[in-house]
Coordinates of C-alpha atoms in Angstrom, one line a residue:
M1379 CA 74.1 67.7 84.4
P1380 CA 75.8 64.9 86.7
E1381 CA 75.0 64.3 90.3
L1382 CA 77.4 66.0 92.8
E1383 CA 79.6 63.9 94.9
P1384 CA 80.3 64.9 98.1
P1385 CA 83.9 66.5 99.7
F1386 CA 86.7 64.4 100.4
A1387 CA 88.1 65.1 103.6
R1388 CA 91.5 65.4 102.4
R1389 CA 90.8 68.2 100.1
P1390 CA 90.7 71.5 101.1
W1391 CA 87.3 73.5 101.4
P1392 CA 86.7 77.0 99.9
G1393 CA 87.1 79.4 102.5
W1394 CA 83.2 80.3 103.0
L1395 CA 82.2 76.8 103.4
P1396 CA 82.5 76.9 106.9
A1397 CA 80.7 79.9 107.9
I1398 CA 77.6 77.8 107.2
A1399 CA 78.3 75.2 110.0
V1400 CA 75.5 76.2 112.3
I1401 CA 74.8 73.4 114.6
V1402 CA 71.3 73.1 116.1
S1403 CA 71.0 73.0 119.7
L1404 CA 67.3 72.2 121.2
A1405 CA 65.7 70.3 123.7
V1406 CA 66.6 67.0 124.5
V1407 CA 62.9 65.6 124.5
L1408 CA 63.0 65.5 120.5
V1409 CA 66.2 67.3 119.2
V1410 CA 69.8 68.2 120.2
G1411 CA 71.9 67.3 123.3
V1412 CA 75.8 67.2 123.4
F1413 CA 77.7 65.8 126.4
V1414 CA 81.8 66.3 126.2
V1415 CA 84.0 63.3 127.6
D1416 CA 86.6 63.9 130.4
D1417 CA 89.5 63.1 128.1
G1418 CA 91.9 62.1 131.1
D1419 CA 89.7 59.0 131.5
E1420 CA 90.9 55.5 130.4
P1421 CA 89.0 53.0 129.1
G1422 CA 88.5 50.8 131.7
D1423 CA 87.5 53.5 133.9
V1424 CA 84.4 55.1 132.3
P1425 CA 81.4 53.8 133.5
T1426 CA 78.6 52.3 131.6
A1427 CA 76.0 55.2 130.8
S1428 CA 72.3 54.3 132.0
V1429 CA 70.6 56.7 129.5
I1430 CA 72.2 57.5 126.0
G1431 CA 72.2 61.4 127.0
E1432 CA 74.9 60.5 129.3
V1433 CA 77.3 58.5 127.1
R1434 CA 80.6 59.5 127.1
W1435 CA 81.2 59.2 123.1
Q1436 CA 85.1 59.5 123.2
Q1437 CA 85.4 56.5 125.1
A1438 CA 82.2 54.3 124.0
V1439 CA 82.2 51.1 123.0
I1440 CA 80.1 51.0 120.0
D1441 CA 79.1 47.1 117.9
L1442 CA 78.6 48.9 114.3
P1443 CA 76.4 48.3 111.5
T1444 CA 77.7 46.7 108.5
H1445 CA 76.0 48.6 106.0
S1446 CA 77.6 51.6 105.1
D1447 CA 78.8 53.4 102.0
M1448 CA 82.1 54.4 103.2
P1449 CA 85.0 52.0 104.3
C1450 CA 83.4 51.8 107.7
P1451 CA 84.8 49.2 110.3
T1452 CA 82.3 46.9 111.7
G1453 CA 81.8 45.0 114.8
R1454 CA 82.4 46.0 118.5
Q1455 CA 85.0 49.4 118.1
H1456 CA 86.2 51.0 121.3
M1457 CA 86.4 54.7 120.6
Q1458 CA 89.5 56.5 121.7
P1459 CA 90.0 60.2 121.8
V1460 CA 92.3 61.1 118.9
G1461 CA 94.5 64.0 120.8
S1462 CA 94.7 66.2 123.6
D1463 CA 95.1 69.7 121.9
E1464 CA 92.3 71.8 121.5
A1465 CA 92.1 71.2 118.1
L1466 CA 91.7 67.5 118.0
A1467 CA 90.0 67.7 121.6
N1468 CA 86.4 66.7 120.1
F1469 CA 87.3 64.0 118.1
A1470 CA 87.6 60.2 118.6
W1471 CA 87.9 57.0 116.3
A1472 CA 88.3 53.5 116.6
P1473 CA 90.4 51.6 115.9
A1474 CA 92.7 54.0 117.2
E1475 CA 95.6 53.3 115.9
D1476 CA 96.9 56.3 113.7
R1477 CA 97.0 54.1 110.4
G1478 CA 94.4 52.2 108.2
Q1479 CA 90.5 53.0 107.9
R1480 CA 88.7 54.4 111.0
L1481 CA 85.3 55.6 112.1
I1482 CA 86.0 59.1 113.3
L1483 CA 83.3 61.1 115.1
N1484 CA 83.0 64.5 116.4
S1485 CA 81.6 64.6 120.0
R1486 CA 80.4 68.0 119.6
D1487 CA 77.6 67.1 116.7
I1488 CA 75.2 64.9 118.5
A1489 CA 71.5 65.1 118.2
Y1490 CA 68.9 63.0 120.2
G1491 CA 65.7 61.8 120.0
D1492 CA 63.0 59.1 119.2
L1493 CA 63.4 57.8 115.4
T1494 CA 62.1 54.4 115.9
G1495 CA 58.8 55.0 117.6
D1496 CA 59.9 53.3 121.0
G1497 CA 59.6 55.9 123.1
K1498 CA 63.6 55.9 123.7
P1499 CA 65.8 58.2 122.3
E1500 CA 68.8 57.3 119.7
A1501 CA 71.8 59.1 119.5
V1502 CA 72.8 60.7 115.9
L1503 CA 76.1 61.2 115.4
N1504 CA 78.4 62.8 112.5
I1505 CA 81.0 60.6 111.5
L1506 CA 83.9 60.0 108.5
C1507 CA 85.2 56.9 107.6
S1508 CA 88.7 57.2 106.5
D1509 CA 92.4 56.7 106.7
L1510 CA 93.1 60.2 107.4
P1511 CA 96.1 60.8 110.0
A1512 CA 95.2 62.9 112.7
T1513 CA 96.7 66.0 111.5
A1514 CA 94.2 66.3 108.6
L1515 CA 91.3 66.7 111.3
R1516 CA 92.9 69.9 112.7
N1517 CA 90.5 72.2 110.4
G1518 CA 87.4 70.0 111.4
L1519 CA 85.7 66.8 110.2
R1520 CA 84.8 67.4 106.4
G1521 CA 82.7 65.2 104.7
G1522 CA 81.2 62.1 106.3
Q1523 CA 77.8 60.6 106.8
L1524 CA 75.3 60.2 110.0
L1525 CA 75.2 57.0 112.2
V1526 CA 72.1 56.1 114.4
V1527 CA 73.1 54.5 117.7
T1528 CA 70.4 52.9 120.0
M1529 CA 71.1 51.8 123.6
R1530 CA 70.3 48.1 124.5
A1531 CA 68.1 46.9 127.6
D1532 CA 71.7 46.1 129.0
H1533 CA 72.7 49.5 128.0
S1534 CA 75.4 48.4 125.4
L1535 CA 75.4 50.6 122.2
A1536 CA 74.7 49.4 118.8
G1537 CA 74.9 51.3 115.7
L1538 CA 71.3 50.7 114.2
R1539 CA 72.1 52.0 110.6
Y1540 CA 74.1 55.1 108.8
A1541 CA 71.8 57.7 107.4
G1542 CA 72.3 60.4 104.8
Q1543 CA 74.5 60.7 101.3
P1544 CA 77.7 59.4 102.7
Y1545 CA 80.7 61.8 102.2
A1546 CA 78.6 65.1 102.6
E1547 CA 79.1 67.8 105.1
Y1548 CA 76.1 67.9 107.6
P1549 CA 76.4 71.5 108.8
S1550 CA 73.1 71.0 111.2
F1551 CA 70.7 68.2 111.6
K1552 CA 68.0 67.3 114.6
V1553 CA 65.4 65.1 115.3
E1554 CA 61.9 66.0 115.1
N1555 CA 58.6 64.1 115.0
Q1556 CA 60.3 60.6 114.7
K1557 CA 62.1 62.1 111.8
L1558 CA 65.9 62.8 110.9
M1559 CA 66.2 66.4 109.3
A1560 CA 69.5 67.4 108.1
Q1561 CA 71.2 70.4 106.1
V1562 CA 73.3 68.6 103.6
Q1563 CA 76.1 70.2 101.8
Y1564 CA 78.0 68.9 98.9
G1565 CA 81.5 70.2 97.2
W1566 CA 82.2 68.0 94.6
I1567 CA 81.2 66.9 90.8
G1568 CA 81.8 63.4 90.4
S1569 CA 82.1 62.0 86.8
G1570 CA 85.4 60.9 86.2
A1571 CA 87.4 63.5 87.3
R1572 CA 86.5 65.4 90.3
A1573 CA 85.8 69.2 89.9
N1574 CA 85.8 71.7 92.8
A1575 CA 82.0 72.7 93.1
V1576 CA 82.0 75.3 95.6
Y1577 CA 78.7 77.2 94.6
A1578 CA 76.6 74.1 95.8
P1579 CA 74.2 75.7 98.8
A1580 CA 73.1 73.5 101.4
H1581 CA 69.6 71.9 101.2
S1582 CA 67.3 70.3 103.6
R1583 CA 66.7 66.4 103.6
T1584 CA 64.5 64.3 105.8
Y1585 CA 64.8 60.8 106.5
Q1586 CA 62.6 58.1 108.3
W1587 CA 63.1 54.8 110.1
N1588 CA 61.1 52.0 108.0
G1589 CA 62.1 49.3 110.0
T1590 CA 65.2 48.2 108.3
E1591 CA 67.0 51.7 107.3
F1592 CA 66.8 55.2 107.0
T1593 CA 64.7 56.5 103.7
Q1594 CA 64.7 60.3 102.3
V1595 CA 61.0 61.1 102.6
A1596 CA 61.3 64.6 101.8
G1597 CA 63.5 67.1 100.4
R1598 CA 65.9 67.7 97.4
T1599 CA 67.3 64.6 95.8
S1600 CA 70.1 66.3 94.7
P1601 CA 71.5 69.5 94.9
L1602 CA 71.9 72.7 92.8
L1603 CA 75.5 73.7 91.1
L1604 CA 75.8 77.7 90.4
M1605 CA 78.9 76.8 88.5
S1606 CA 82.1 74.7 88.5
L1607 CA 85.6 75.7 89.3
E1608 CA 87.1 73.5 87.0
Q1609 CA 84.9 71.1 84.9
S1610 CA 81.4 70.9 83.5
V1611 CA 78.3 73.2 83.7
G1612 CA 76.1 74.2 86.4
S1613 CA 72.5 74.0 87.1
P1614 CA 70.2 76.5 85.2
V1615 CA 70.1 79.7 86.6
E1616 CA 67.6 82.6 85.9
L1617 CA 69.5 85.9 85.1
A1618 CA 66.8 88.9 85.0
T1619 CA 67.4 91.8 82.7
I1620 CA 69.1 94.5 83.7
L1621 CA 67.6 98.1 82.8
R1622 CA 68.8 101.4 82.5
D1623 CA 66.4 104.2 81.7
G1624 CA 64.0 101.6 81.0
A1625 CA 65.7 100.2 78.5
P1626 CA 67.8 96.3 78.6
V1627 CA 71.5 96.7 79.0
C1628 CA 72.2 93.2 80.1
P1629 CA 69.6 90.7 78.9
G1630 CA 68.1 88.1 81.0
R1631 CA 67.5 84.5 80.0
T1632 CA 67.7 80.9 81.8
A1633 CA 71.0 79.4 81.2
R1634 CA 74.0 77.4 82.6
F1635 CA 77.4 78.6 83.7
D1636 CA 80.5 77.0 83.0
V1637 CA 84.2 78.0 83.9
H1638 CA 84.3 80.6 81.1
G1639 CA 80.8 82.1 82.0
L1640 CA 78.1 82.2 79.5
Q1641 CA 77.1 84.4 76.4
I1642 CA 73.8 85.8 76.0
D1643 CA 72.9 88.2 73.0
G1644 CA 76.2 89.6 72.8
A1645 CA 76.6 89.9 76.3
M1646 CA 79.2 87.4 78.3
Y1647 CA 78.1 86.7 81.7
R1648 CA 80.5 85.4 84.5
V1649 CA 80.1 84.8 88.3
T1650 CA 82.9 86.4 90.1
S1651 CA 84.5 85.3 93.6
Q1652 CA 82.3 87.3 95.5
I1653 CA 79.8 84.7 96.7
R1654 CA 77.8 84.0 99.7
P1655 CA 75.6 81.4 100.9
T1656 CA 72.5 82.5 103.2
D1657 CA 69.3 81.2 104.8
F1658 CA 66.9 84.3 104.9
D1659 CA 63.9 81.9 105.5
H1660 CA 65.8 79.7 107.9
D1661 CA 64.3 76.7 106.0
G1662 CA 67.7 75.1 105.9
N1663 CA 67.6 75.8 101.8
Q1664 CA 70.5 77.8 101.3
E1665 CA 70.2 81.0 99.0
L1666 CA 73.0 82.1 97.4
L1667 CA 74.2 85.8 97.1
A1668 CA 76.2 86.2 94.1
Q1669 CA 77.9 89.1 92.2
V1670 CA 77.3 88.3 88.6
Q1671 CA 79.4 90.4 86.2
C1672 CA 77.8 91.2 82.8
T1673 CA 80.3 92.4 79.9
D1674 CA 78.9 94.0 76.8
T1675 CA 80.6 96.7 74.1
T1676 CA 80.0 99.5 76.4
G1677 CA 81.7 97.8 79.6
S1678 CA 81.4 95.3 82.3
F1679 CA 79.0 95.8 85.2
D1680 CA 78.3 93.7 88.5
S1681 CA 75.2 93.5 90.0
L1682 CA 74.4 91.5 93.2
Y1683 CA 71.7 88.7 92.9
L1684 CA 70.0 86.8 95.3
F1685 CA 69.3 83.4 94.1
G1686 CA 66.9 80.6 95.5
Q1687 CA 66.6 77.1 95.0
G1688 CA 63.9 76.0 92.6
A1689 CA 62.9 72.7 91.9
D1690 CA 65.3 72.2 89.3
K1691 CA 67.2 75.7 88.8
F1692 CA 68.1 78.6 90.8
V1693 CA 65.5 81.2 90.6
V1694 CA 65.6 85.0 91.0
L1695 CA 64.5 86.2 94.2
D1696 CA 65.6 89.7 94.1
V1697 CA 68.7 91.5 92.6
P1698 CA 69.4 94.1 95.3
I1699 CA 72.1 96.0 93.0
A1700 CA 70.9 95.9 89.6
N1701 CA 73.7 97.5 87.8
A1702 CA 73.5 98.8 84.4
G1703 CA 76.8 101.0 84.6
Q1704 CA 75.6 103.4 87.2
Y1705 CA 77.8 102.0 90.0
V1706 CA 81.0 99.8 91.2
I1707 CA 81.4 97.5 94.0
P1708 CA 84.6 98.5 95.4
G1709 CA 84.5 97.4 98.9
G1710 CA 82.5 94.1 98.6
W1711 CA 79.5 93.5 100.7
K1712 CA 78.4 91.6 104.1
V1713 CA 75.4 90.2 105.8
E1714 CA 74.4 90.6 109.0
G1715 CA 71.0 88.5 110.4
D1716 CA 68.7 89.7 107.7
T1717 CA 70.5 92.9 106.5
L1718 CA 72.9 93.4 103.5
T1719 CA 75.4 96.0 104.0
V1720 CA 77.2 97.3 100.4
E1721 CA 79.7 99.7 100.0
V1722 CA 78.9 101.3 96.5
M1723 CA 80.7 103.8 94.4
H1724 CA 78.1 106.0 92.2
R1725 CA 79.9 106.5 88.6
S1726 CA 78.1 109.8 88.2
T1727 CA 79.4 111.6 90.9
G1728 CA 82.5 109.7 92.0
E1729 CA 81.1 109.2 95.6
T1730 CA 81.2 106.0 97.6
H1731 CA 78.2 105.4 100.0
T1732 CA 77.3 102.6 102.3
H1733 CA 74.0 101.3 101.6
T1734 CA 72.2 98.8 104.1
L1735 CA 69.5 97.2 102.7
P1736 CA 67.0 95.0 105.1
W1737 CA 65.3 91.8 103.8
N1738 CA 61.7 92.3 104.4
G1739 CA 60.7 88.7 103.4
T1740 CA 60.4 88.8 100.1
R1741 CA 62.7 91.1 98.5
F1742 CA 65.3 93.7 100.2
D1743 CA 64.1 97.3 100.7
D1744 CA 66.0 100.3 99.4
A1745 CA 67.5 98.4 96.4
L1746 CA 69.5 100.1 93.9
G1747 CA 68.7 99.8 90.1
T1748 CA 66.1 98.2 88.4
Y1749 CA 65.4 94.9 86.5
R1750 CA 62.5 92.7 85.3
K1751 CA 62.5 89.4 85.6
E1752 CA 61.8 87.6 82.3
Q1753 CA 58.7 85.1 81.1
G1754 CA 58.5 82.1 83.0
Q1755 CA 60.7 83.6 85.5
R1756 CA 58.7 83.5 89.2

């Protein structure tokens, strides 16, 4: 499977992705802090901050590093607000002209903490280097990288180094125990043509300063992809055997989806558009709740799977609606906290009921239907 390429900011993102953007806000001692600038300040009116947590990032002067995987400007750059309306109020860029390659930052997404071991905090900025016009930022900063900035003894600011994967989405990041811990989201597959890969859940990566650069020391090194919407095939995915009265109806297997689905022992499987990332164990590695349709000679049945991220494949954590023809899911489903709520029509009676399925840490209570994991599936 080709390595995923992160999303380009000028391309629209699927509707469910903004829902995962949760920015961690913890104590400034080790983790996240935010300072919002008064956009009315002119560049010459901004006083020099004595500590990095007081920097007005939308007016900051930063000496940018030379090593970047994006077309970033280098040398001394003076950040200036992109715009004053509500949609652009948190963004700043340099150089300030609305043309050419610029570094763009979101002043709301900043983490603070000591990454170099000198006892002084650095700032971690969520940035993108691009030639996008201001109007393209109205939907947020889509894709980019992390920039670590340090404050020198004279209170000037220097970009220490870029960290993380370029053109990736960073829904959350923090500094903890002198390590940069980031949740990373990808959206495109790269192999000549770019294909929309909306079913790639966010995952955690940890970076550490080695004196010259930030290297990854923990977490995934490549994302998992359930399915591409355009080209190629996804990562391996476990499918359980769906049972009715003890007999298999939809056979289980470990296989890969492409845009057309996949066929297993006479049954055709496909991933529907009903899919949502979750993080029930709060470890930064998202699960996927996905409605998967199985079609055989007797009909089409939608089951609801919870897939987790294994080492090299999606694994079945649970099948809260294991449908062998008994149910229809007409009204969709939703997740609030650790509870799944599903509207289900029971074919035997024609009645529709709303089922509430709490997550107990390992599976959903009060699940519907029965399934069996196949040999080798954990």
